[in-house]
């Protein structure tokens, strides 16, 4: 152990040799046996309340983001008996726009930061962008783990990046670390990235940016939830989970919900600890909840 770096020592406390075939089999079993029991109205209402309503377009403007936020305000008037979305997620340059427009209590303002989606920038630039987002009203920050550094085995830089950005956020602003699981390829890499991110200060771990060919998958979610469970057992620290990218149907959402329920349990089934990064899902869930096609967002 004395010859291992502190990062390798941290990883050595966990089983990071993940059998991808076993993971696929476990996920298939959950989908086949457990998802049907969660396909109900109450679960769909809960899922709606866990949505991070997201706009991360090249064409976003102050006007479009203001209109996007106004729909969340209007939703509370139109559907007062339903939970509102958990979060509005935008680029940092729109944090102030959302903060000045949002009228609903309990909706967080998340900003993707730290040179999203590539994380390829000097740490000083990432810190500045994050600090400005927080100053302008962001209550949560989503950063991308330096994937290239991770794949090169430079765990020190990976952890230093995460730790410095968490210090910039401070205790009151939750930070989500995006692993970009589609680029990590294997369950073992996803497990290691999950552990290192939590070790370095992540409040949540998140699957994907939605900007790569492969985004969230049930298998990646399963491995990440296993890592969160083991980390909680080791440290007593509860870490949130957020699948994002490629959540295109209500059934997709039900699968992620069921994986969290089966692996992590009821303690994670609140809209604080379980989030979903998506916009297209909002109208689909709302339509199933009210029983007719709705295009509100």
mmCIF file of C-alpha atoms in Angstrom:
data_model
loop_
_atom_site.group_PDB
_atom_site.id
_atom_site.type_symbol
_atom_site.label_atom_id
_atom_site.label_comp_id
_atom_site.label_asym_id
_atom_site.label_seq_id
_atom_site.Cartn_x
_atom_site.Cartn_y
_atom_site.Cartn_z
ATOM 1 C CA UNK A 1 0.000 0.000 0.000
ATOM 2 C CA UNK A 2 2.880 2.368 0.762
ATOM 3 C CA UNK A 3 3.851 2.301 -2.928
ATOM 4 C CA UNK A 4 0.353 3.302 -4.070
ATOM 5 C CA UNK A 5 -0.711 6.922 -4.608
ATOM 6 C CA UNK A 6 -3.474 8.209 -2.355
ATOM 7 C CA UNK A 7 -5.858 7.895 -5.298
ATOM 8 C CA UNK A 8 -4.949 4.252 -5.883
ATOM 9 C CA UNK A 9 -5.301 3.672 -2.144
ATOM 10 C CA UNK A 10 -8.795 5.167 -2.273
ATOM 11 C CA UNK A 11 -9.724 2.890 -5.185
ATOM 12 C CA UNK A 12 -8.273 -0.160 -3.419
ATOM 13 C CA UNK A 13 -11.093 -0.005 -0.850
ATOM 14 C CA UNK A 14 -13.587 -0.906 -3.568
ATOM 15 C CA UNK A 15 -14.005 -3.736 -6.036
ATOM 16 C CA UNK A 16 -13.279 -1.961 -9.304
ATOM 17 C CA UNK A 17 -12.997 -5.135 -11.382
ATOM 18 C CA UNK A 18 -16.443 -4.997 -12.934
ATOM 19 C CA UNK A 19 -17.706 -7.870 -15.087
ATOM 20 C CA UNK A 20 -19.648 -6.193 -17.882
ATOM 21 C CA UNK A 21 -21.536 -9.385 -18.750
ATOM 22 C CA UNK A 22 -22.728 -9.707 -15.152
ATOM 23 C CA UNK A 23 -23.823 -6.072 -15.149
ATOM 24 C CA UNK A 24 -25.794 -6.584 -18.371
ATOM 25 C CA UNK A 25 -27.471 -9.665 -16.889
ATOM 26 C CA UNK A 26 -28.358 -7.842 -13.649
ATOM 27 C CA UNK A 27 -29.835 -4.921 -15.579
ATOM 28 C CA UNK A 28 -31.856 -7.238 -17.812
ATOM 29 C CA UNK A 29 -33.253 -8.970 -14.726
ATOM 30 C CA UNK A 30 -34.250 -5.646 -13.134
ATOM 31 C CA UNK A 31 -35.935 -4.473 -16.340
ATOM 32 C CA UNK A 32 -37.821 -7.742 -16.784
ATOM 33 C CA UNK A 33 -38.851 -8.364 -13.193
ATOM 34 C CA UNK A 34 -39.035 -4.984 -11.453
ATOM 35 C CA UNK A 35 -39.863 -2.220 -13.915
ATOM 36 C CA UNK A 36 -43.525 -3.262 -14.487
ATOM 37 C CA UNK A 37 -44.425 -2.718 -10.814
ATOM 38 C CA UNK A 38 -43.208 0.899 -11.048
ATOM 39 C CA UNK A 39 -45.190 1.695 -14.189
ATOM 40 C CA UNK A 40 -47.861 3.669 -12.367
ATOM 41 C CA UNK A 41 -49.193 7.202 -11.955
ATOM 42 C CA UNK A 42 -47.476 7.970 -8.646
ATOM 43 C CA UNK A 43 -44.048 7.010 -9.979
ATOM 44 C CA UNK A 44 -44.576 9.134 -13.076
ATOM 45 C CA UNK A 45 -45.508 12.142 -10.920
ATOM 46 C CA UNK A 46 -42.367 11.605 -8.877
ATOM 47 C CA UNK A 47 -40.257 11.356 -12.025
ATOM 48 C CA UNK A 48 -41.717 14.603 -13.348
ATOM 49 C CA UNK A 49 -40.624 16.283 -10.126
ATOM 50 C CA UNK A 50 -37.089 14.956 -10.614
ATOM 51 C CA UNK A 51 -36.588 16.438 -14.085
ATOM 52 C CA UNK A 52 -33.777 18.906 -14.715
ATOM 53 C CA UNK A 53 -35.388 20.860 -17.534
ATOM 54 C CA UNK A 54 -32.446 21.565 -19.786
ATOM 55 C CA UNK A 55 -31.646 23.890 -22.654
ATOM 56 C CA UNK A 56 -28.058 23.722 -23.900
ATOM 57 C CA UNK A 57 -28.385 24.843 -27.497
ATOM 58 C CA UNK A 58 -25.994 26.872 -29.619
ATOM 59 C CA UNK A 59 -29.005 29.021 -30.480
ATOM 60 C CA UNK A 60 -29.988 29.820 -26.864
ATOM 61 C CA UNK A 61 -30.435 33.535 -26.162
ATOM 62 C CA UNK A 62 -31.563 35.666 -23.225
ATOM 63 C CA UNK A 63 -34.989 35.824 -24.854
ATOM 64 C CA UNK A 64 -35.327 32.094 -25.427
ATOM 65 C CA UNK A 65 -34.068 31.221 -21.938
ATOM 66 C CA UNK A 66 -36.436 33.760 -20.408
ATOM 67 C CA UNK A 67 -39.350 32.176 -22.295
ATOM 68 C CA UNK A 68 -38.119 28.710 -21.245
ATOM 69 C CA UNK A 69 -38.124 29.809 -17.594
ATOM 70 C CA UNK A 70 -41.536 31.467 -17.914
ATOM 71 C CA UNK A 71 -43.008 28.105 -18.898
ATOM 72 C CA UNK A 72 -41.912 26.759 -15.496
ATOM 73 C CA UNK A 73 -43.630 29.727 -13.821
ATOM 74 C CA UNK A 74 -46.778 29.122 -15.884
ATOM 75 C CA UNK A 75 -46.746 25.396 -15.163
ATOM 76 C CA UNK A 76 -47.349 26.102 -11.478
ATOM 77 C CA UNK A 77 -50.516 27.994 -12.413
ATOM 78 C CA UNK A 78 -51.733 25.454 -14.977
ATOM 79 C CA UNK A 79 -50.930 22.277 -13.038
ATOM 80 C CA UNK A 80 -50.825 23.351 -9.401
ATOM 81 C CA UNK A 81 -51.707 19.857 -8.203
ATOM 82 C CA UNK A 82 -48.575 18.341 -9.793
ATOM 83 C CA UNK A 83 -44.951 18.658 -8.659
ATOM 84 C CA UNK A 84 -42.904 21.204 -10.581
ATOM 85 C CA UNK A 85 -39.600 20.257 -12.197
ATOM 86 C CA UNK A 86 -36.590 20.043 -9.880
ATOM 87 C CA UNK A 87 -34.205 22.250 -11.818
ATOM 88 C CA UNK A 88 -33.664 24.501 -14.804
ATOM 89 C CA UNK A 89 -30.265 23.771 -16.377
ATOM 90 C CA UNK A 90 -28.550 26.305 -18.668
ATOM 91 C CA UNK A 91 -25.154 27.640 -19.720
ATOM 92 C CA UNK A 92 -23.474 29.971 -17.164
ATOM 93 C CA UNK A 93 -24.084 33.072 -19.260
ATOM 94 C CA UNK A 94 -27.825 32.599 -18.649
ATOM 95 C CA UNK A 95 -27.731 32.085 -14.869
ATOM 96 C CA UNK A 96 -28.740 35.692 -14.215
ATOM 97 C CA UNK A 97 -31.562 35.500 -16.768
ATOM 98 C CA UNK A 98 -33.051 32.455 -15.065
ATOM 99 C CA UNK A 99 -32.533 33.901 -11.579
ATOM 100 C CA UNK A 100 -34.332 37.113 -12.545
ATOM 101 C CA UNK A 101 -37.199 35.316 -14.320
ATOM 102 C CA UNK A 102 -37.887 32.302 -12.096
ATOM 103 C CA UNK A 103 -40.754 32.865 -9.659
ATOM 104 C CA UNK A 104 -41.262 29.342 -8.283
ATOM 105 C CA UNK A 105 -39.760 28.374 -4.955
ATOM 106 C CA UNK A 106 -37.953 25.052 -4.825
ATOM 107 C CA UNK A 107 -36.715 25.012 -8.437
ATOM 108 C CA UNK A 108 -32.913 24.953 -8.533
ATOM 109 C CA UNK A 109 -30.824 26.850 -11.086
ATOM 110 C CA UNK A 110 -28.105 24.584 -12.493
ATOM 111 C CA UNK A 111 -25.311 25.684 -14.802
ATOM 112 C CA UNK A 112 -23.004 23.471 -16.820
ATOM 113 C CA UNK A 113 -19.537 24.832 -16.156
ATOM 114 C CA UNK A 114 -15.826 24.105 -16.332
ATOM 115 C CA UNK A 115 -15.600 24.216 -20.141
ATOM 116 C CA UNK A 116 -18.628 22.020 -20.781
ATOM 117 C CA UNK A 117 -18.858 19.596 -22.549
ATOM 118 C CA UNK A 118 -15.181 18.781 -23.134
ATOM 119 C CA UNK A 119 -13.600 19.964 -19.861
ATOM 120 C CA UNK A 120 -10.605 20.871 -22.021
ATOM 121 C CA UNK A 121 -9.514 24.173 -20.536
ATOM 122 C CA UNK A 122 -7.039 25.527 -18.009
ATOM 123 C CA UNK A 123 -8.234 25.079 -14.439
ATOM 124 C CA UNK A 124 -8.080 28.862 -13.944
ATOM 125 C CA UNK A 125 -10.634 29.275 -16.738
ATOM 126 C CA UNK A 126 -12.884 26.597 -15.247
ATOM 127 C CA UNK A 127 -12.714 28.225 -11.812
ATOM 128 C CA UNK A 128 -13.543 31.665 -13.212
ATOM 129 C CA UNK A 129 -16.528 30.372 -15.172
ATOM 130 C CA UNK A 130 -17.847 28.480 -12.162
ATOM 131 C CA UNK A 131 -17.397 31.410 -9.780
ATOM 132 C CA UNK A 132 -19.236 33.730 -12.168
ATOM 133 C CA UNK A 133 -22.125 31.264 -12.552
ATOM 134 C CA UNK A 134 -22.511 31.067 -8.766
ATOM 135 C CA UNK A 135 -22.317 34.871 -8.450
ATOM 136 C CA UNK A 136 -25.064 35.223 -11.064
ATOM 137 C CA UNK A 137 -27.448 32.908 -9.231
ATOM 138 C CA UNK A 138 -26.586 29.279 -9.973
ATOM 139 C CA UNK A 139 -27.566 27.081 -7.034
ATOM 140 C CA UNK A 140 -26.062 23.938 -8.598
ATOM 141 C CA UNK A 141 -23.074 23.398 -10.898
ATOM 142 C CA UNK A 142 -22.547 20.538 -13.367
ATOM 143 C CA UNK A 143 -18.934 19.941 -14.435
ATOM 144 C CA UNK A 144 -17.338 17.308 -16.656
ATOM 145 C CA UNK A 145 -14.599 15.109 -15.273
ATOM 146 C CA UNK A 146 -11.400 15.514 -17.334
ATOM 147 C CA UNK A 147 -11.995 12.308 -19.265
ATOM 148 C CA UNK A 148 -8.739 12.403 -21.230
ATOM 149 C CA UNK A 149 -6.729 12.755 -18.018
ATOM 150 C CA UNK A 150 -8.649 9.883 -16.450
ATOM 151 C CA UNK A 151 -8.074 7.562 -19.409
ATOM 152 C CA UNK A 152 -4.363 8.463 -19.317
ATOM 153 C CA UNK A 153 -4.236 7.384 -15.669
ATOM 154 C CA UNK A 154 -3.607 10.907 -14.360
ATOM 155 C CA UNK A 155 -5.885 10.531 -11.355
ATOM 156 C CA UNK A 156 -4.181 13.356 -9.493
ATOM 157 C CA UNK A 157 -5.171 15.983 -12.053
ATOM 158 C CA UNK A 158 -8.683 14.535 -12.285
ATOM 159 C CA UNK A 159 -9.189 14.789 -8.525
ATOM 160 C CA UNK A 160 -7.488 18.172 -8.218
ATOM 161 C CA UNK A 161 -9.802 19.612 -10.895
ATOM 162 C CA UNK A 162 -12.903 18.319 -9.136
ATOM 163 C CA UNK A 163 -11.714 19.414 -5.689
ATOM 164 C CA UNK A 164 -10.835 22.947 -6.840
ATOM 165 C CA UNK A 165 -14.172 23.407 -8.570
ATOM 166 C CA UNK A 166 -16.043 22.122 -5.518
ATOM 167 C CA UNK A 167 -14.117 24.632 -3.397
ATOM 168 C CA UNK A 168 -15.246 27.319 -5.840
ATOM 169 C CA UNK A 169 -18.874 26.212 -5.479
ATOM 170 C CA UNK A 170 -18.672 26.206 -1.692
ATOM 171 C CA UNK A 171 -20.770 24.121 0.665
ATOM 172 C CA UNK A 172 -24.116 25.658 -0.292
ATOM 173 C CA UNK A 173 -23.912 25.032 -4.054
ATOM 174 C CA UNK A 174 -24.180 21.354 -4.999
ATOM 175 C CA UNK A 175 -21.772 20.123 -7.676
ATOM 176 C CA UNK A 176 -22.484 17.300 -10.096
ATOM 177 C CA UNK A 177 -19.592 15.559 -11.823
ATOM 178 C CA UNK A 178 -20.363 14.235 -15.303
ATOM 179 C CA UNK A 179 -18.385 11.071 -16.079
ATOM 180 C CA UNK A 180 -19.215 10.910 -19.808
ATOM 181 C CA UNK A 181 -19.696 7.160 -19.432
ATOM 182 C CA UNK A 182 -19.962 6.563 -23.176
ATOM 183 C CA UNK A 183 -16.289 7.525 -23.474
ATOM 184 C CA UNK A 184 -15.195 5.342 -20.554
ATOM 185 C CA UNK A 185 -16.200 2.133 -22.396
ATOM 186 C CA UNK A 186 -16.028 -0.369 -19.496
ATOM 187 C CA UNK A 187 -17.776 -0.910 -16.192
ATOM 188 C CA UNK A 188 -14.404 -0.929 -14.435
ATOM 189 C CA UNK A 189 -13.589 2.545 -15.748
ATOM 190 C CA UNK A 190 -17.057 3.814 -14.787
ATOM 191 C CA UNK A 191 -16.647 2.411 -11.269
ATOM 192 C CA UNK A 192 -13.213 4.004 -10.839
ATOM 193 C CA UNK A 193 -14.381 7.351 -12.205
ATOM 194 C CA UNK A 194 -17.375 7.273 -9.865
ATOM 195 C CA UNK A 195 -15.234 6.563 -6.800
ATOM 196 C CA UNK A 196 -12.615 9.190 -7.654
ATOM 197 C CA UNK A 197 -15.276 11.833 -8.334
ATOM 198 C CA UNK A 198 -16.970 11.219 -4.997
ATOM 199 C CA UNK A 199 -13.612 11.065 -3.209
ATOM 200 C CA UNK A 200 -12.674 14.446 -4.699
ATOM 201 C CA UNK A 201 -15.860 16.210 -3.632
ATOM 202 C CA UNK A 202 -18.782 15.480 -5.983
ATOM 203 C CA UNK A 203 -22.221 15.941 -4.455
ATOM 204 C CA UNK A 204 -23.764 14.030 -7.385
ATOM 205 C CA UNK A 205 -22.389 11.874 -10.138
ATOM 206 C CA UNK A 206 -23.982 12.180 -13.562
ATOM 207 C CA UNK A 207 -23.745 9.891 -16.575
ATOM 208 C CA UNK A 208 -23.349 12.121 -19.595
ATOM 209 C CA UNK A 209 -23.342 15.513 -21.273
ATOM 210 C CA UNK A 210 -25.697 14.378 -24.018
ATOM 211 C CA UNK A 211 -23.142 15.663 -26.521
ATOM 212 C CA UNK A 212 -21.428 12.322 -27.270
ATOM 213 C CA UNK A 213 -22.726 9.459 -29.435
ATOM 214 C CA UNK A 214 -23.344 7.268 -26.382
ATOM 215 C CA UNK A 215 -25.093 8.973 -23.484
ATOM 216 C CA UNK A 216 -26.780 7.426 -20.444
ATOM 217 C CA UNK A 217 -27.260 3.652 -20.472
ATOM 218 C CA UNK A 218 -28.930 1.439 -17.853
ATOM 219 C CA UNK A 219 -25.678 -0.520 -17.486
ATOM 220 C CA UNK A 220 -23.657 2.612 -16.695
ATOM 221 C CA UNK A 221 -26.365 3.703 -14.261
ATOM 222 C CA UNK A 222 -26.218 0.340 -12.501
ATOM 223 C CA UNK A 223 -22.432 0.544 -12.028
ATOM 224 C CA UNK A 224 -22.632 4.137 -10.809
ATOM 225 C CA UNK A 225 -25.373 3.303 -8.317
ATOM 226 C CA UNK A 226 -23.314 0.367 -7.035
ATOM 227 C CA UNK A 227 -20.397 2.766 -6.533
ATOM 228 C CA UNK A 228 -22.627 5.262 -4.694
ATOM 229 C CA UNK A 229 -23.910 2.465 -2.446
ATOM 230 C CA UNK A 230 -20.419 1.207 -1.603
ATOM 231 C CA UNK A 231 -19.138 4.748 -1.030
ATOM 232 C CA UNK A 232 -22.037 5.412 1.346
ATOM 233 C CA UNK A 233 -21.301 2.191 3.239
ATOM 234 C CA UNK A 234 -17.624 3.158 3.544
ATOM 235 C CA UNK A 235 -18.021 6.833 4.428
ATOM 236 C CA UNK A 236 -21.613 7.512 5.479
ATOM 237 C CA UNK A 237 -21.748 10.255 2.816
ATOM 238 C CA UNK A 238 -24.836 10.208 0.587
ATOM 239 C CA UNK A 239 -24.167 11.134 -3.039
ATOM 240 C CA UNK A 240 -26.881 11.923 -5.573
ATOM 241 C CA UNK A 241 -27.315 10.316 -8.991
ATOM 242 C CA UNK A 242 -28.300 11.886 -12.306
ATOM 243 C CA UNK A 243 -28.733 10.046 -15.592
ATOM 244 C CA UNK A 244 -28.711 12.456 -18.549
ATOM 245 C CA UNK A 245 -28.596 12.273 -22.312
ATOM 246 C CA UNK A 246 -30.622 9.841 -24.353
ATOM 247 C CA UNK A 247 -33.607 9.683 -21.993
ATOM 248 C CA UNK A 248 -36.180 9.665 -24.750
ATOM 249 C CA UNK A 249 -39.210 7.854 -23.356
ATOM 250 C CA UNK A 250 -41.223 7.332 -20.191
ATOM 251 C CA UNK A 251 -39.990 3.732 -20.181
ATOM 252 C CA UNK A 252 -36.377 4.959 -20.164
ATOM 253 C CA UNK A 253 -37.179 7.038 -17.075
ATOM 254 C CA UNK A 254 -38.913 4.110 -15.367
ATOM 255 C CA UNK A 255 -35.849 1.931 -15.976
ATOM 256 C CA UNK A 256 -33.497 4.458 -14.323
ATOM 257 C CA UNK A 257 -35.913 4.916 -11.436
ATOM 258 C CA UNK A 258 -36.092 1.165 -10.914
ATOM 259 C CA UNK A 259 -32.311 0.744 -10.986
ATOM 260 C CA UNK A 260 -31.975 3.428 -8.294
ATOM 261 C CA UNK A 261 -34.743 1.813 -6.245
ATOM 262 C CA UNK A 262 -33.259 -1.682 -6.479
ATOM 263 C CA UNK A 263 -29.599 -0.762 -5.947
ATOM 264 C CA UNK A 264 -29.769 2.253 -3.625
ATOM 265 C CA UNK A 265 -33.210 1.940 -2.038
ATOM 266 C CA UNK A 266 -35.917 4.318 -0.899
ATOM 267 C CA UNK A 267 -33.495 6.810 0.684
ATOM 268 C CA UNK A 268 -32.480 7.942 -2.808
ATOM 269 C CA UNK A 269 -36.023 8.237 -4.142
ATOM 270 C CA UNK A 270 -36.446 11.969 -3.557
ATOM 271 C CA UNK A 271 -35.970 14.786 -6.034
ATOM 272 C CA UNK A 272 -32.926 15.874 -4.047
ATOM 273 C CA UNK A 273 -30.946 12.659 -4.564
ATOM 274 C CA UNK A 274 -32.336 11.464 -7.910
ATOM 275 C CA UNK A 275 -32.448 13.758 -10.927
ATOM 276 C CA UNK A 276 -32.893 13.246 -14.658
ATOM 277 C CA UNK A 277 -31.330 15.577 -17.199
ATOM 278 C CA UNK A 278 -33.801 15.943 -20.064
ATOM 279 C CA UNK A 279 -36.331 18.260 -21.639
ATOM 280 C CA UNK A 280 -38.103 16.050 -24.145
ATOM 281 C CA UNK A 281 -39.280 13.787 -21.325
ATOM 282 C CA UNK A 282 -41.274 16.546 -19.604
ATOM 283 C CA UNK A 283 -44.083 16.628 -22.162
ATOM 284 C CA UNK A 284 -44.129 12.836 -22.479
ATOM 285 C CA UNK A 285 -44.498 12.316 -18.732
ATOM 286 C CA UNK A 286 -47.054 15.104 -18.433
ATOM 287 C CA UNK A 287 -49.105 13.552 -21.229
ATOM 288 C CA UNK A 288 -49.209 10.179 -19.467
ATOM 289 C CA UNK A 289 -50.038 11.795 -16.122
ATOM 290 C CA UNK A 290 -53.030 13.799 -17.440
ATOM 291 C CA UNK A 291 -54.143 11.154 -19.938
ATOM 292 C CA UNK A 292 -53.885 13.170 -23.142
ATOM 293 C CA UNK A 293 -51.154 14.555 -25.365
ATOM 294 C CA UNK A 294 -49.712 17.755 -23.906
ATOM 295 C CA UNK A 295 -46.989 19.962 -25.372
ATOM 296 C CA UNK A 296 -46.504 22.417 -22.543
ATOM 297 C CA UNK A 297 -42.723 22.817 -22.584
#
